[in-house]
Amino acid sequence: MAEGLLTGKTGAILGVANDHSIAWACARACANAGAQLVFNYLGDPLEKRVKKLLSKHMPDAPAYPCDVSKDEDITQFFENVRNHFDRLDFVIHSLAYADREDLHRDFLGTQRANFAMALDISVYSLVAVAREAAPMMTQGGSIVTMTYFGAEKVVPNYNVMGVAKAALEASARYLASDLGPSGIRVNCISAGPVRTLSASAIAGARAIGKYVEAVSPLGRNIDAAEIGATALYLVSDWASGMTGEVLHVDAGCNIMGMGLAGVE
Ligand code: NAD
C-alpha cells in the first residue's frame, strides 16, 4: 500500500540492537516504502548483530558506530552519512538508556549520576542528533523519536525513564519550533509496550502488557510493525502538516481514565 511512498528519500535509523528493536520495525517499513537507509550501532558487541541483520535484509545499507553519549561519535556518524547521501530526509531516533537498578526501585532512590546519564543518553541525544542532521535536510525533513505514556502519568518502575520521556517530548516541541522555518518536522511516537531488550530491563514489564490487554479499547497489545507504520507516515509527505506532536500507538490505552481490570 505504501510502496514507493519514500522512493528517492534517505533516512538515518538510530537504535537497532536486534530484530525485536522498534527501530528495526521502523526501518523495515521505510525500506519497503523505497527509502535508502543508514544505521548506527552501539559498540563492538552490537556491530556483528546489526551488520548480520542488514546483510540478510538490507545488504546495501551501511552501518556505523555511534554512542550518542559522545559528541565526537555523533559528529563522525553524520560525517559518514554525508559520504553516502548528499541530502538527508529523515532521522528515526529510537534509543534510550537508564541504569537497570533505577527501573527496579522507588524513583526517590535515583542518584544524581544515574539521573544525568539517563537524560543525557535518552534526551540530550535528540538535540545533538537534530543539530547534526538539520544542515543535511536541505529540502526539509522529518525527525521522529520514541516516547512512552510514563512521560504523562506515573507507571510503576518506569521512574527516571518517565522523567526522561517527559523531557524528550518537551525537547521535541522546542526542536519543532526551532526547525520549523527550515521545513523540518519533529514528532514523537508514544508506543505501547513491546517486548524488546530495553523493555525487559523494566521490573513488571509483563504485568504492564497484561494491563494493556485488559484495559485498552482494542483489548490487545500493539505489534512493533504498527509503530513502524506510524513512523513511515510521520517521515512521509502525508504528515507534511504535522510537527511537535505526540502520536499514541498503544491500542488506545492512554485514553482510559480508569481501568477496573483486576479490581472488580
Ligand atoms: P532496544 O533495546 O531494541 O533499543 C534501544 C536502543 O538504544 C539499542 O539499540 C541500544 O543500542 C540503544 N542505545 C542505548 N544507549 C545508547 C547510546 N549511548 N548510544 C547509542 N545507542 C544507544 O529497545 P526498544 O524498545 O526498541 O527501544 C527503542 C525506543 O523505544 C527507546 O527510546 C524506548 O524507550 C522506546 N519505547 C519502547 C517501548 C517498549 O515497550 N519497548 C515503549 C515505548 C517507547
mmCIF file of C-alpha atoms and ligand atoms in Angstrom:
data_model
loop_
_atom_site.group_PDB
_atom_site.id
_atom_site.type_symbol
_atom_site.label_atom_id
_atom_site.label_comp_id
_atom_site.label_asym_id
_atom_site.label_seq_id
_atom_site.Cartn_x
_atom_site.Cartn_y
_atom_site.Cartn_z
ATOM 1 C CA MET A 1 0.000 0.000 0.000
ATOM 2 C CA ALA A 2 2.830 2.391 0.902
ATOM 3 C CA GLU A 3 5.069 1.085 -1.881
ATOM 4 C CA GLY A 4 7.083 3.928 -3.391
ATOM 5 C CA LEU A 5 5.982 6.428 -0.720
ATOM 6 C CA LEU A 6 9.619 7.088 0.225
ATOM 7 C CA THR A 7 11.252 6.475 -3.151
ATOM 8 C CA GLY A 8 14.170 8.873 -3.534
ATOM 9 C CA LYS A 9 14.240 9.629 0.204
ATOM 10 C CA THR A 10 17.131 8.952 2.552
ATOM 11 C CA GLY A 11 16.994 8.285 6.258
ATOM 12 C CA ALA A 12 19.208 7.573 9.260
ATOM 13 C CA ILE A 13 17.943 4.960 11.714
ATOM 14 C CA LEU A 14 19.393 5.164 15.225
ATOM 15 C CA GLY A 15 18.697 2.400 17.728
ATOM 16 C CA VAL A 16 18.708 -1.048 16.149
ATOM 17 C CA ALA A 17 20.035 -3.627 18.613
ATOM 18 C CA ASN A 18 18.327 -6.679 17.113
ATOM 19 C CA ASP A 19 15.297 -7.694 15.060
ATOM 20 C CA HIS A 20 12.981 -7.011 18.021
ATOM 21 C CA SER A 21 14.036 -3.355 18.203
ATOM 22 C CA ILE A 22 11.379 -0.766 17.442
ATOM 23 C CA ALA A 23 13.995 0.938 15.241
ATOM 24 C CA TRP A 24 14.145 -2.223 13.128
ATOM 25 C CA ALA A 25 10.371 -2.245 12.649
ATOM 26 C CA CYS A 26 10.606 1.398 11.533
ATOM 27 C CA ALA A 27 13.487 0.583 9.200
ATOM 28 C CA ARG A 28 11.566 -2.295 7.600
ATOM 29 C CA ALA A 29 8.552 -0.067 6.957
ATOM 30 C CA CYS A 30 10.676 2.730 5.469
ATOM 31 C CA ALA A 31 12.805 0.396 3.341
ATOM 32 C CA ASN A 32 9.674 -1.328 1.998
ATOM 33 C CA ALA A 33 8.394 2.111 1.019
ATOM 34 C CA GLY A 34 11.561 2.708 -1.022
ATOM 35 C CA ALA A 35 13.821 4.712 1.317
ATOM 36 C CA GLN A 36 17.598 4.348 1.343
ATOM 37 C CA LEU A 37 18.829 3.940 4.894
ATOM 38 C CA VAL A 38 21.930 4.243 7.028
ATOM 39 C CA PHE A 39 22.157 2.737 10.508
ATOM 40 C CA ASN A 40 24.141 3.183 13.694
ATOM 41 C CA TYR A 41 25.157 0.561 16.226
ATOM 42 C CA LEU A 42 26.370 0.872 19.782
ATOM 43 C CA GLY A 43 29.855 -0.545 20.230
ATOM 44 C CA ASP A 44 31.523 -3.805 19.244
ATOM 45 C CA PRO A 45 29.032 -6.250 20.756
ATOM 46 C CA LEU A 46 26.213 -4.895 18.585
ATOM 47 C CA GLU A 47 28.261 -4.345 15.415
ATOM 48 C CA LYS A 48 28.167 -8.003 14.401
ATOM 49 C CA ARG A 49 24.491 -8.410 15.200
ATOM 50 C CA VAL A 50 23.366 -5.291 13.337
ATOM 51 C CA LYS A 51 25.577 -5.959 10.315
ATOM 52 C CA LYS A 52 24.333 -9.558 10.150
ATOM 53 C CA LEU A 53 20.734 -8.358 10.188
ATOM 54 C CA LEU A 54 21.481 -5.846 7.437
ATOM 55 C CA SER A 55 23.364 -8.305 5.250
ATOM 56 C CA LYS A 56 20.302 -10.569 5.352
ATOM 57 C CA HIS A 57 17.567 -7.978 4.818
ATOM 58 C CA MET A 58 19.123 -4.735 3.521
ATOM 59 C CA PRO A 59 22.510 -5.594 2.032
ATOM 60 C CA ASP A 60 23.031 -2.105 0.576
ATOM 61 C CA ALA A 61 22.503 -0.267 3.844
ATOM 62 C CA PRO A 62 25.673 0.782 5.694
ATOM 63 C CA ALA A 63 26.062 0.873 9.483
ATOM 64 C CA TYR A 64 28.472 2.968 11.512
ATOM 65 C CA PRO A 65 29.294 3.142 15.201
ATOM 66 C CA CYS A 66 27.676 5.877 17.244
ATOM 67 C CA ASP A 67 27.484 6.096 21.007
ATOM 68 C CA VAL A 68 25.207 9.110 21.474
ATOM 69 C CA SER A 69 26.766 9.923 24.839
ATOM 70 C CA LYS A 70 29.838 11.078 22.876
ATOM 71 C CA ASP A 71 29.695 14.267 20.800
ATOM 72 C CA GLU A 72 32.583 13.105 18.623
ATOM 73 C CA ASP A 73 30.706 9.898 17.746
ATOM 74 C CA ILE A 74 27.621 11.843 16.662
ATOM 75 C CA THR A 75 29.723 14.199 14.526
ATOM 76 C CA GLN A 76 31.607 11.293 12.941
ATOM 77 C CA PHE A 77 28.391 9.372 12.313
ATOM 78 C CA PHE A 78 26.902 12.255 10.321
ATOM 79 C CA GLU A 79 30.211 12.710 8.505
ATOM 80 C CA ASN A 80 29.774 9.088 7.397
ATOM 81 C CA VAL A 81 26.164 9.774 6.415
ATOM 82 C CA ARG A 82 27.354 12.736 4.305
ATOM 83 C CA ASN A 83 29.740 10.396 2.476
ATOM 84 C CA HIS A 84 26.721 8.305 1.436
ATOM 85 C CA PHE A 85 23.986 10.809 0.811
ATOM 86 C CA ASP A 86 24.031 14.399 -0.478
ATOM 87 C CA ARG A 87 20.860 15.055 1.404
ATOM 88 C CA LEU A 88 19.044 13.551 4.385
ATOM 89 C CA ASP A 89 15.243 13.464 4.540
ATOM 90 C CA PHE A 90 14.578 11.847 7.883
ATOM 91 C CA VAL A 91 16.022 10.550 11.135
ATOM 92 C CA ILE A 92 14.424 7.977 13.402
ATOM 93 C CA HIS A 93 15.793 8.318 16.930
ATOM 94 C CA SER A 94 14.743 5.151 18.755
ATOM 95 C CA LEU A 95 17.079 4.765 21.712
ATOM 96 C CA ALA A 96 17.194 5.292 25.440
ATOM 97 C CA TYR A 97 19.135 4.122 28.453
ATOM 98 C CA ALA A 98 18.767 4.044 32.221
ATOM 99 C CA ASP A 99 20.558 2.014 34.844
ATOM 100 C CA ARG A 100 18.595 -1.207 35.382
ATOM 101 C CA GLU A 101 18.629 -0.614 39.159
ATOM 102 C CA ASP A 102 16.635 2.572 38.680
ATOM 103 C CA LEU A 103 13.855 0.638 36.955
ATOM 104 C CA HIS A 104 13.523 -1.749 39.901
ATOM 105 C CA ARG A 105 13.117 0.504 42.939
ATOM 106 C CA ASP A 106 11.457 3.727 44.070
ATOM 107 C CA PHE A 107 12.099 6.853 41.988
ATOM 108 C CA LEU A 108 13.081 8.517 45.260
ATOM 109 C CA GLY A 109 16.296 6.493 45.275
ATOM 110 C CA THR A 110 17.556 7.809 41.913
ATOM 111 C CA GLN A 111 21.089 9.115 42.282
ATOM 112 C CA ARG A 112 22.448 12.260 40.591
ATOM 113 C CA ALA A 113 24.851 10.473 38.240
ATOM 114 C CA ASN A 114 22.229 7.975 37.034
ATOM 115 C CA PHE A 115 19.639 10.708 36.576
ATOM 116 C CA ALA A 116 22.106 12.719 34.471
ATOM 117 C CA MET A 117 23.104 9.664 32.424
ATOM 118 C CA ALA A 118 19.501 8.686 31.635
ATOM 119 C CA LEU A 119 18.644 12.189 30.474
ATOM 120 C CA ASP A 120 21.915 12.594 28.577
ATOM 121 C CA ILE A 121 21.512 9.419 26.511
ATOM 122 C CA SER A 122 17.727 9.378 26.194
ATOM 123 C CA VAL A 123 17.007 13.089 25.714
ATOM 124 C CA TYR A 124 20.031 15.278 25.012
ATOM 125 C CA SER A 125 20.982 12.903 22.204
ATOM 126 C CA LEU A 126 17.892 14.007 20.279
ATOM 127 C CA VAL A 127 19.077 17.626 20.411
ATOM 128 C CA ALA A 128 22.628 16.745 19.368
ATOM 129 C CA VAL A 129 21.425 14.464 16.569
ATOM 130 C CA ALA A 130 18.960 17.072 15.277
ATOM 131 C CA ARG A 131 21.712 19.701 15.222
ATOM 132 C CA GLU A 132 23.953 17.489 13.059
ATOM 133 C CA ALA A 133 21.136 16.243 10.822
ATOM 134 C CA ALA A 134 19.413 19.573 10.133
ATOM 135 C CA PRO A 135 22.061 21.047 7.789
ATOM 136 C CA MET A 136 21.722 17.922 5.612
ATOM 137 C CA MET A 137 17.928 18.322 5.393
ATOM 138 C CA THR A 138 18.159 20.801 2.559
ATOM 139 C CA GLN A 139 14.691 20.037 1.211
ATOM 140 C CA GLY A 140 13.040 19.931 4.631
ATOM 141 C CA GLY A 141 12.926 16.811 6.736
ATOM 142 C CA SER A 142 11.340 14.785 9.475
ATOM 143 C CA ILE A 143 12.721 13.645 12.824
ATOM 144 C CA VAL A 144 10.855 11.027 14.828
ATOM 145 C CA THR A 145 11.602 9.885 18.376
ATOM 146 C CA MET A 146 10.069 7.211 20.635
ATOM 147 C CA THR A 147 8.380 8.035 23.896
ATOM 148 C CA TYR A 148 6.061 6.289 26.355
ATOM 149 C CA PHE A 149 2.962 7.072 28.441
ATOM 150 C CA GLY A 150 5.192 7.081 31.560
ATOM 151 C CA ALA A 151 6.029 10.679 30.493
ATOM 152 C CA GLU A 152 2.454 11.746 31.234
ATOM 153 C CA LYS A 153 1.414 9.674 34.239
ATOM 154 C CA VAL A 154 3.141 7.512 36.824
ATOM 155 C CA VAL A 155 3.796 3.979 35.599
ATOM 156 C CA PRO A 156 5.224 1.608 38.238
ATOM 157 C CA ASN A 157 9.013 1.168 37.953
ATOM 158 C CA TYR A 158 9.362 3.439 34.896
ATOM 159 C CA ASN A 159 10.812 6.086 37.239
ATOM 160 C CA VAL A 160 13.697 8.128 35.809
ATOM 161 C CA MET A 161 12.783 6.964 32.314
ATOM 162 C CA GLY A 162 9.354 8.581 32.734
ATOM 163 C CA VAL A 163 11.053 11.853 33.655
ATOM 164 C CA ALA A 164 13.380 11.447 30.667
ATOM 165 C CA LYS A 165 10.444 10.830 28.311
ATOM 166 C CA ALA A 166 8.662 13.957 29.603
ATOM 167 C CA ALA A 167 11.833 15.929 28.820
ATOM 168 C CA LEU A 168 12.086 14.184 25.441
ATOM 169 C CA GLU A 169 8.555 15.218 24.477
ATOM 170 C CA ALA A 170 9.240 18.819 25.552
ATOM 171 C CA SER A 171 12.552 18.783 23.651
ATOM 172 C CA ALA A 172 10.753 17.590 20.525
ATOM 173 C CA ARG A 173 8.395 20.582 20.789
ATOM 174 C CA TYR A 174 11.260 23.079 21.200
ATOM 175 C CA LEU A 175 13.148 21.483 18.310
ATOM 176 C CA ALA A 176 9.986 21.583 16.189
ATOM 177 C CA SER A 177 9.769 25.312 16.871
ATOM 178 C CA ASP A 178 13.444 25.948 16.021
ATOM 179 C CA LEU A 179 13.481 23.789 12.905
ATOM 180 C CA GLY A 180 10.012 24.554 11.538
ATOM 181 C CA PRO A 181 11.236 27.542 9.499
ATOM 182 C CA SER A 182 13.628 25.145 7.703
ATOM 183 C CA GLY A 183 10.741 22.822 6.856
ATOM 184 C CA ILE A 184 11.965 20.219 9.340
ATOM 185 C CA ARG A 185 9.279 18.492 11.421
ATOM 186 C CA VAL A 186 9.888 16.812 14.784
ATOM 187 C CA ASN A 187 7.358 14.370 16.214
ATOM 188 C CA CYS A 188 7.121 11.688 18.902
ATOM 189 C CA ILE A 189 5.500 8.276 18.809
ATOM 190 C CA SER A 190 4.213 7.192 22.205
ATOM 191 C CA ALA A 191 4.394 3.438 21.847
ATOM 192 C CA GLY A 192 2.575 0.857 23.891
ATOM 193 C CA PRO A 193 4.714 -1.871 25.476
ATOM 194 C CA VAL A 194 6.657 -4.071 23.043
ATOM 195 C CA ARG A 195 8.937 -6.925 24.118
ATOM 196 C CA THR A 196 12.450 -5.653 23.386
ATOM 197 C CA LEU A 197 15.825 -5.757 25.076
ATOM 198 C CA SER A 198 15.248 -2.359 26.712
ATOM 199 C CA ALA A 199 11.714 -3.197 27.845
ATOM 200 C CA SER A 200 12.977 -6.321 29.611
ATOM 201 C CA ALA A 201 15.016 -4.076 31.937
ATOM 202 C CA ILE A 202 11.839 -2.650 33.482
ATOM 203 C CA ALA A 203 10.516 -4.532 36.501
ATOM 204 C CA GLY A 204 6.989 -5.798 35.934
ATOM 205 C CA ALA A 205 7.082 -5.323 32.132
ATOM 206 C CA ARG A 206 4.958 -8.461 31.695
ATOM 207 C CA ALA A 207 2.275 -7.121 34.046
ATOM 208 C CA ILE A 208 2.151 -3.865 32.075
ATOM 209 C CA GLY A 209 1.491 -5.879 28.904
ATOM 210 C CA LYS A 210 -1.340 -7.740 30.641
ATOM 211 C CA TYR A 211 -2.788 -4.451 31.887
ATOM 212 C CA VAL A 212 -2.872 -3.049 28.322
ATOM 213 C CA GLU A 213 -4.646 -6.158 27.124
ATOM 214 C CA ALA A 214 -7.241 -5.826 29.858
ATOM 215 C CA VAL A 215 -7.811 -2.081 29.766
ATOM 216 C CA SER A 216 -7.120 -0.728 26.259
ATOM 217 C CA PRO A 217 -10.083 -0.134 23.940
ATOM 218 C CA LEU A 218 -8.592 -2.515 21.359
ATOM 219 C CA GLY A 219 -8.124 -5.168 24.037
ATOM 220 C CA ARG A 220 -4.647 -6.148 22.952
ATOM 221 C CA ASN A 221 -1.031 -5.106 22.865
ATOM 222 C CA ILE A 222 0.415 -3.499 19.761
ATOM 223 C CA ASP A 223 2.875 -5.009 17.354
ATOM 224 C CA ALA A 224 6.191 -3.276 16.588
ATOM 225 C CA ALA A 225 5.144 -3.202 12.919
ATOM 226 C CA GLU A 226 2.307 -0.844 13.906
ATOM 227 C CA ILE A 227 4.890 1.585 15.272
ATOM 228 C CA GLY A 228 6.877 1.141 12.059
ATOM 229 C CA ALA A 229 3.807 2.050 10.003
ATOM 230 C CA THR A 230 3.280 5.210 12.069
ATOM 231 C CA ALA A 231 6.943 6.162 11.722
ATOM 232 C CA LEU A 232 6.605 5.692 7.961
ATOM 233 C CA TYR A 233 3.597 8.016 7.963
ATOM 234 C CA LEU A 234 5.463 10.654 10.009
ATOM 235 C CA VAL A 235 8.543 10.686 7.776
ATOM 236 C CA SER A 236 6.453 10.756 4.603
ATOM 237 C CA ASP A 237 4.849 13.783 2.958
ATOM 238 C CA TRP A 238 1.485 12.501 4.170
ATOM 239 C CA ALA A 239 2.341 14.067 7.549
ATOM 240 C CA SER A 240 3.634 17.326 5.992
ATOM 241 C CA GLY A 241 1.362 19.478 8.164
ATOM 242 C CA MET A 242 2.292 17.893 11.495
ATOM 243 C CA THR A 243 5.066 18.871 13.859
ATOM 244 C CA GLY A 244 5.675 18.897 17.605
ATOM 245 C CA GLU A 245 3.058 16.179 18.112
ATOM 246 C CA VAL A 246 2.931 13.044 20.230
ATOM 247 C CA LEU A 247 1.088 10.237 18.459
ATOM 248 C CA HIS A 248 -0.021 7.362 20.679
ATOM 249 C CA VAL A 249 0.287 3.901 19.158
ATOM 250 C CA ASP A 250 -0.912 1.991 22.201
ATOM 251 C CA ALA A 251 -4.230 0.332 21.312
ATOM 252 C CA GLY A 252 -5.840 3.423 22.893
ATOM 253 C CA CYS A 253 -4.640 2.610 26.417
ATOM 254 C CA ASN A 254 -3.772 6.249 27.206
ATOM 255 C CA ILE A 255 -7.344 7.495 26.815
ATOM 256 C CA MET A 256 -8.646 5.340 29.679
ATOM 257 C CA GLY A 257 -9.045 7.398 32.844
ATOM 258 C CA MET A 258 -9.800 4.315 34.886
ATOM 259 C CA GLY A 259 -9.316 0.654 34.159
ATOM 260 C CA LEU A 260 -11.055 -1.707 36.533
ATOM 261 C CA ALA A 261 -9.281 -4.837 35.331
ATOM 262 C CA GLY A 262 -8.322 -6.963 38.285
ATOM 263 C CA VAL A 263 -10.238 -4.758 40.746
ATOM 264 C CA GLU A 264 -13.831 -5.979 40.293
HETATM 265 P P1 NAD B 1 16.021 -1.798 22.101
HETATM 266 O O1 NAD B 1 16.789 -2.296 23.269
HETATM 267 O O2 NAD B 1 15.812 -2.701 20.977
HETATM 268 O O3 NAD B 1 16.623 -0.442 21.558
HETATM 269 C C1 NAD B 1 17.255 0.501 22.389
HETATM 270 C C2 NAD B 1 18.461 1.005 21.622
HETATM 271 O O4 NAD B 1 19.096 2.058 22.362
HETATM 272 C C3 NAD B 1 19.518 -0.085 21.399
HETATM 273 O O5 NAD B 1 19.785 -0.239 20.030
HETATM 274 C C4 NAD B 1 20.740 0.472 22.105
HETATM 275 O O6 NAD B 1 21.941 0.141 21.454
HETATM 276 C C5 NAD B 1 20.459 1.973 22.027
HETATM 277 N N1 NAD B 1 21.295 2.746 22.931
HETATM 278 C C6 NAD B 1 21.332 2.715 24.289
HETATM 279 N N2 NAD B 1 22.314 3.541 24.724
HETATM 280 C C7 NAD B 1 22.879 4.102 23.626
HETATM 281 C C8 NAD B 1 23.949 5.002 23.411
HETATM 282 N N3 NAD B 1 24.660 5.531 24.428
HETATM 283 N N4 NAD B 1 24.280 5.347 22.140
HETATM 284 C C9 NAD B 1 23.610 4.819 21.097
HETATM 285 N N5 NAD B 1 22.590 3.959 21.233
HETATM 286 C C10 NAD B 1 22.229 3.607 22.478
HETATM 287 O O7 NAD B 1 14.608 -1.326 22.743
HETATM 288 P P2 NAD B 1 13.362 -0.575 22.102
HETATM 289 O O8 NAD B 1 12.226 -0.935 22.976
HETATM 290 O O9 NAD B 1 13.287 -0.811 20.648
HETATM 291 O O10 NAD B 1 13.687 0.958 22.396
HETATM 292 C C11 NAD B 1 13.660 1.960 21.391
HETATM 293 C C12 NAD B 1 12.996 3.220 21.912
HETATM 294 O O11 NAD B 1 11.597 2.973 22.089
HETATM 295 C C13 NAD B 1 13.501 3.723 23.257
HETATM 296 O O12 NAD B 1 13.525 5.133 23.249
HETATM 297 C C14 NAD B 1 12.440 3.231 24.209
HETATM 298 O O13 NAD B 1 12.384 3.990 25.398
HETATM 299 C C15 NAD B 1 11.216 3.464 23.348
HETATM 300 N N6 NAD B 1 9.997 2.779 23.777
HETATM 301 C C16 NAD B 1 9.990 1.434 23.953
HETATM 302 C C17 NAD B 1 8.823 0.814 24.344
HETATM 303 C C18 NAD B 1 8.793 -0.686 24.568
HETATM 304 O O14 NAD B 1 7.846 -1.168 25.217
HETATM 305 N N7 NAD B 1 9.718 -1.441 24.041
HETATM 306 C C19 NAD B 1 7.656 1.551 24.574
HETATM 307 C C20 NAD B 1 7.701 2.932 24.365
HETATM 308 C C21 NAD B 1 8.873 3.536 23.969
#
